[in-house]
mmCIF file of C-alpha atoms in Angstrom:
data_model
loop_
_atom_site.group_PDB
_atom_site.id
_atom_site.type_symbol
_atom_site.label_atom_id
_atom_site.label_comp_id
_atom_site.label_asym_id
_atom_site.label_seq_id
_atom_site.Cartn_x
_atom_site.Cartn_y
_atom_site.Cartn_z
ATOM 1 C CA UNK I 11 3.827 -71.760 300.122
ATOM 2 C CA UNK I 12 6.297 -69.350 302.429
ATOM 3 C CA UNK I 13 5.384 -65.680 302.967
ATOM 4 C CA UNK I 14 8.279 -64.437 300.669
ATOM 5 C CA UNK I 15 6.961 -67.057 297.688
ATOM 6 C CA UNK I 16 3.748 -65.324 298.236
ATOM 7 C CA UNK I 17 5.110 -61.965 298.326
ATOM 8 C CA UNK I 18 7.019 -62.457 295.035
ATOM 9 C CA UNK I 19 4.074 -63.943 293.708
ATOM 10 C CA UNK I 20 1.518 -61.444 294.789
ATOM 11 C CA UNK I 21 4.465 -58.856 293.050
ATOM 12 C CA UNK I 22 4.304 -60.815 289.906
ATOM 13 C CA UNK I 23 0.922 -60.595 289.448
ATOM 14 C CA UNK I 24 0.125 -56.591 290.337
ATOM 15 C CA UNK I 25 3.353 -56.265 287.438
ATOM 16 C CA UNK I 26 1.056 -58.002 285.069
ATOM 17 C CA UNK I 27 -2.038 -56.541 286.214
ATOM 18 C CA UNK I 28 -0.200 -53.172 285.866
ATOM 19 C CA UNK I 29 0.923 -54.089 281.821
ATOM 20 C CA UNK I 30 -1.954 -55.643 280.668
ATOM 21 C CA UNK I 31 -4.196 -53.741 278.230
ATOM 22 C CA UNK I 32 -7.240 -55.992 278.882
ATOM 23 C CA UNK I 33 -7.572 -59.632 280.880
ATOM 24 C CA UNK I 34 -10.198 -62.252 281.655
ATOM 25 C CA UNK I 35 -11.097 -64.261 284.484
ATOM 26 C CA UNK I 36 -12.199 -68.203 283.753
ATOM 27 C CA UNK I 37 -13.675 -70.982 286.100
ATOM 28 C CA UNK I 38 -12.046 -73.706 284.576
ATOM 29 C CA UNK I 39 -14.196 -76.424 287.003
ATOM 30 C CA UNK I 40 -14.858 -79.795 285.428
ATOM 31 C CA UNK I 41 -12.274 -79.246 283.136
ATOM 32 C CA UNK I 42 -9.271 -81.892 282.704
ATOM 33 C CA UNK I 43 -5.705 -81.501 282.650
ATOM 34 C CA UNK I 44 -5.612 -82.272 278.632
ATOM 35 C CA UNK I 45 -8.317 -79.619 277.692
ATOM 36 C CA UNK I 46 -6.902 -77.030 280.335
ATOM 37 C CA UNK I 47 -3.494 -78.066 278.428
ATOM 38 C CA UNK I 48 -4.933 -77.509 274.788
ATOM 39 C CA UNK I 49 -6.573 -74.008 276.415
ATOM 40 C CA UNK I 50 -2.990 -72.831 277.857
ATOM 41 C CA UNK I 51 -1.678 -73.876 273.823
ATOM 42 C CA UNK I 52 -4.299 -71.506 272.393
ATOM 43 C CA UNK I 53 -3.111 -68.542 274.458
ATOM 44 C CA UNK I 54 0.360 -69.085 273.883
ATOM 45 C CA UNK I 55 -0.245 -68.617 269.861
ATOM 46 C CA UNK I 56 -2.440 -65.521 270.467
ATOM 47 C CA UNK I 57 0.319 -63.879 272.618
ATOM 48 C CA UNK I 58 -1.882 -63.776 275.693
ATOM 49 C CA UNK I 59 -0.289 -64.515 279.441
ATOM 50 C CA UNK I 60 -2.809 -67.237 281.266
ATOM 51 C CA UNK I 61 -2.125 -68.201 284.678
ATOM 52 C CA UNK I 62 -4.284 -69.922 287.417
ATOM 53 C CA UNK I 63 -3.856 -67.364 290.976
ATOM 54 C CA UNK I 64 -4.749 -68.501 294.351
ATOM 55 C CA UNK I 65 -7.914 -65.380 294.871
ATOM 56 C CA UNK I 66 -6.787 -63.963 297.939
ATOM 57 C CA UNK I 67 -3.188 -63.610 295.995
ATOM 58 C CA UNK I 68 -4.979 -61.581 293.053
ATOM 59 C CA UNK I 69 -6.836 -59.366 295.764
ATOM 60 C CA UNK I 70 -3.535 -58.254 297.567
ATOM 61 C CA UNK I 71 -2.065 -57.602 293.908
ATOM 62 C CA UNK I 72 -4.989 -55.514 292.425
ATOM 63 C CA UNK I 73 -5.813 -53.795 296.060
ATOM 64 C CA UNK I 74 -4.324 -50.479 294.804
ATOM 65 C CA UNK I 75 -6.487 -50.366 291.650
ATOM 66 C CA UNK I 76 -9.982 -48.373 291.546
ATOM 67 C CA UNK I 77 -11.839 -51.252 290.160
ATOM 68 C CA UNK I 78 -10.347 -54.210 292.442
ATOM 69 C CA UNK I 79 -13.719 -54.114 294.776
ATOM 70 C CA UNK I 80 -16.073 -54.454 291.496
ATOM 71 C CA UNK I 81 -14.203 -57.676 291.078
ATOM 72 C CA UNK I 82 -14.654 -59.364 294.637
ATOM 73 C CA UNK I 83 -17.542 -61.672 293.255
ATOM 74 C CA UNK I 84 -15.699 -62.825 290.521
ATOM 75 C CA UNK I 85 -12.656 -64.131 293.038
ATOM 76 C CA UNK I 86 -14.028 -66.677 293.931
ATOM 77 C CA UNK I 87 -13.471 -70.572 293.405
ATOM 78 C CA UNK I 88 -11.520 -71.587 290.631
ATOM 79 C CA UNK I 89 -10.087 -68.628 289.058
ATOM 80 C CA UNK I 90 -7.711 -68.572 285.962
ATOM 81 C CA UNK I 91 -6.676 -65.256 284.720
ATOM 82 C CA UNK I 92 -5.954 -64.730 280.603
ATOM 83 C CA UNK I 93 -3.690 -61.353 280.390
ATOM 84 C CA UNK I 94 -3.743 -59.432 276.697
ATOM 85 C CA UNK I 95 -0.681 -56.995 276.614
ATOM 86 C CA UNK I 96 -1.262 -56.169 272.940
ATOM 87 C CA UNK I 97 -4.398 -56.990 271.708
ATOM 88 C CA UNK I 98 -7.185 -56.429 274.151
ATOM 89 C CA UNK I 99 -9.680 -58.700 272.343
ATOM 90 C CA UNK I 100 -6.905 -62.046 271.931
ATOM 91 C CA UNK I 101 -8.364 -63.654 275.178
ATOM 92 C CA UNK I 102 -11.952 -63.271 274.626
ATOM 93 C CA UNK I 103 -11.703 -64.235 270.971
ATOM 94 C CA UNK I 104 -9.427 -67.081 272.232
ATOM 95 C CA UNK I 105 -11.739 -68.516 274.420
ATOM 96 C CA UNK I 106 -14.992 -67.785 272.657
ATOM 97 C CA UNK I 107 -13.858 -70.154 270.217
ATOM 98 C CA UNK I 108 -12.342 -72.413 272.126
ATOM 99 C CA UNK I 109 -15.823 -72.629 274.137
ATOM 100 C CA UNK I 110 -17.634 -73.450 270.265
ATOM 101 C CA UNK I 111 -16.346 -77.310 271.252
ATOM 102 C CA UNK I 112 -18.906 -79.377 273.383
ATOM 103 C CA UNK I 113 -15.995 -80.864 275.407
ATOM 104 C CA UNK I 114 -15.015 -77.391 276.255
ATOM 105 C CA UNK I 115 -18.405 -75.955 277.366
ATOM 106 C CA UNK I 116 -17.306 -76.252 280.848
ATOM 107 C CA UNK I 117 -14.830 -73.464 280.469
ATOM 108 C CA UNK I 118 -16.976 -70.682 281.973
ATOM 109 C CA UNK I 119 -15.999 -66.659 281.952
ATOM 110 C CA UNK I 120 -16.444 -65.258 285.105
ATOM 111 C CA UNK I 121 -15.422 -61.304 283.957
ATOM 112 C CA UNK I 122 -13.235 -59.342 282.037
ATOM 113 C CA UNK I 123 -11.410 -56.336 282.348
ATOM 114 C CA UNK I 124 -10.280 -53.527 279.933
ATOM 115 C CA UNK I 125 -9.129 -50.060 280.878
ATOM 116 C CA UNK I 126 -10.103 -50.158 284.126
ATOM 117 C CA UNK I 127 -13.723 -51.357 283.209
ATOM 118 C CA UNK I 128 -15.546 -54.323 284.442
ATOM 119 C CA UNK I 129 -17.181 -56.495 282.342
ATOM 120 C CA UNK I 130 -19.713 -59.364 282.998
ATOM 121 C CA UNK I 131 -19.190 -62.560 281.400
ATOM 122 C CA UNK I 132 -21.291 -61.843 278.738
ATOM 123 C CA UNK I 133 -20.006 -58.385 277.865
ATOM 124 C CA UNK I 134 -16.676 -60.175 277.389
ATOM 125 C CA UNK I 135 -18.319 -62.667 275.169
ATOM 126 C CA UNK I 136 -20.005 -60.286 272.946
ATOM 127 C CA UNK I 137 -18.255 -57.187 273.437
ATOM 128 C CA UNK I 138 -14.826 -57.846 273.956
ATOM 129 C CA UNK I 139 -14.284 -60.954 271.859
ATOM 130 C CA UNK I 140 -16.116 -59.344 269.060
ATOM 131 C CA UNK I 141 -13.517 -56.302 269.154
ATOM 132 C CA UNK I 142 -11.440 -56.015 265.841
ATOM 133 C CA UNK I 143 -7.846 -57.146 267.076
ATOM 134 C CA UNK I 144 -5.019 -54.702 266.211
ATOM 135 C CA UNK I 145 -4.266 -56.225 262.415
ATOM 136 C CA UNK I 146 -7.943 -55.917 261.481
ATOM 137 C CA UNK I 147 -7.917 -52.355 262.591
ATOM 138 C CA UNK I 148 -4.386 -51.049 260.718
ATOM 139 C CA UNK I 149 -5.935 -52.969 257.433
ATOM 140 C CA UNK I 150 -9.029 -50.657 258.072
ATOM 141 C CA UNK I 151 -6.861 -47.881 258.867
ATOM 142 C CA UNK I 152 -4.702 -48.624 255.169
ATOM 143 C CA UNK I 153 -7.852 -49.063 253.239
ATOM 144 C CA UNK I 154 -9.034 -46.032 254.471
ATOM 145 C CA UNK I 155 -6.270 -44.098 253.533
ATOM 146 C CA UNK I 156 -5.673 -45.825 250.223
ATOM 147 C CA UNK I 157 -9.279 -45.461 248.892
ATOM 148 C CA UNK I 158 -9.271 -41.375 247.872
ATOM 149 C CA UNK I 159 -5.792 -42.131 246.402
ATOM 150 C CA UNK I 160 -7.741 -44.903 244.243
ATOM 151 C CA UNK I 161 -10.257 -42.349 243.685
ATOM 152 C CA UNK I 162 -8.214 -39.379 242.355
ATOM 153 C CA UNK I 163 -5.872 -41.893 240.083
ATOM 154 C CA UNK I 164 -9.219 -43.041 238.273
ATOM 155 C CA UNK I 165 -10.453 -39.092 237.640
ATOM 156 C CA UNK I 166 -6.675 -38.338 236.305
ATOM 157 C CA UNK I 167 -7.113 -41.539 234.017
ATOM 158 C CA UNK I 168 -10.468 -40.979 232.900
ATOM 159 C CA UNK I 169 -9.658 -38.058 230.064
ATOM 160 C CA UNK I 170 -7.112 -40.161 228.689
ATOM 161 C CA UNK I 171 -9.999 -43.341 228.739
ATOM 162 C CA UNK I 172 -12.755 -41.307 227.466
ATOM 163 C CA UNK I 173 -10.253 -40.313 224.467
ATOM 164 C CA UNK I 174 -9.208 -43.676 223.727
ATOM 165 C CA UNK I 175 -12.818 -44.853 223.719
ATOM 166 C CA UNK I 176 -13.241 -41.702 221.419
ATOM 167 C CA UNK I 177 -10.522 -42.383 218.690
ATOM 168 C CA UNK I 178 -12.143 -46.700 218.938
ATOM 169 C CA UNK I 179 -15.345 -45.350 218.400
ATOM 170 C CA UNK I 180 -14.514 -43.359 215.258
ATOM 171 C CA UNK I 181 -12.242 -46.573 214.187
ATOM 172 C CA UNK I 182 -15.603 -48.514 213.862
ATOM 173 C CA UNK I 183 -17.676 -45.982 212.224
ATOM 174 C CA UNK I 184 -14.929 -45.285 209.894
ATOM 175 C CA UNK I 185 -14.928 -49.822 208.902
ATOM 176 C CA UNK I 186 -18.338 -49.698 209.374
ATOM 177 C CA UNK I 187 -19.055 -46.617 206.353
ATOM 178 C CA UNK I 188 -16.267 -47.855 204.307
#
């Protein structure tokens, strides 16, 4: 690879480092090229970026960052990086359950990063991949806002109830005297 390929590469990869709202770094050793395949498929449906980076590429591209020394042990050996633009938790989640397979235990998490934060491996696996994605959270969000309009349409109905349970109630005394 020529300087300038490596230059426009190390350019691609600070743009995406500079979008993303969360990303996650894999050792995809013992891995083959049809699992690695199905792995790349899974992020594609989840909307998430995933790319495999030559490490001393990803160090030039982050070097401006805060946080780009915390990740110096993780660059190194096999490194394959998962970018979330949207939902921070699609990667994690992704490959949490794509790591539930025994063929695909090899598939190891090296770290993860959201909002300028470093995670270990397993903070991404139990933190970040048990995140609510962005759908869960607006159908929280709805049902939250939804629920006191429930609640004030039942109080409005209830006089109107409690008199038609009035008016049935006097209906069957009324058959039940006569």
């Amino acid at each position: 690879m020529e300087r300038t390929e490596k230059e426009a590469l190390v350019g691609e990869v600070k743009q995406r480092f500079d979008r993303m709202t969360s990303a996650v770094f894999l050792d995809f050793t013992g891995l083959n090229v049809a699992v690695v395949t199905k792995l790349r498929d899974e992020f594609r449906k989840a909307g998430v970026e995933y790319r495999v980076v030559k490490n001393t590429l990803v160090r030039h591209a982050i070097k401006h960052h805060a946080w780009s020394k915390k990740l110096d042990d993780t660059l190194v050996g096999m490194t394959g990086i998962a970018w979330c633009y949207e939902d921070p938790s699609a990667a994690a989640k992704v490959v949490k359950a794509f790591r539930k397979d025994k063929e695909h235990e090899k598939l190891k998490i090296k770290a993860g990063l959201i909002e300028g934060q470093v995670l270990d491996a397993e903070g991404v696996e139990n933190q970040l991949a048990t995140m609510p994605g962005k759908d869960e959270l607006r159908a929280t969000l709805l049902a939250t806002l939804q629920a006191p309009l429930q609640q004030f349409l039942q109080q409005l109905n209830a006089p109107l109830q409690n008199f038609a349970y009035l008016l049935k109630a006097k209906e069957d005394a009324a058959g039940g005297a006569g």
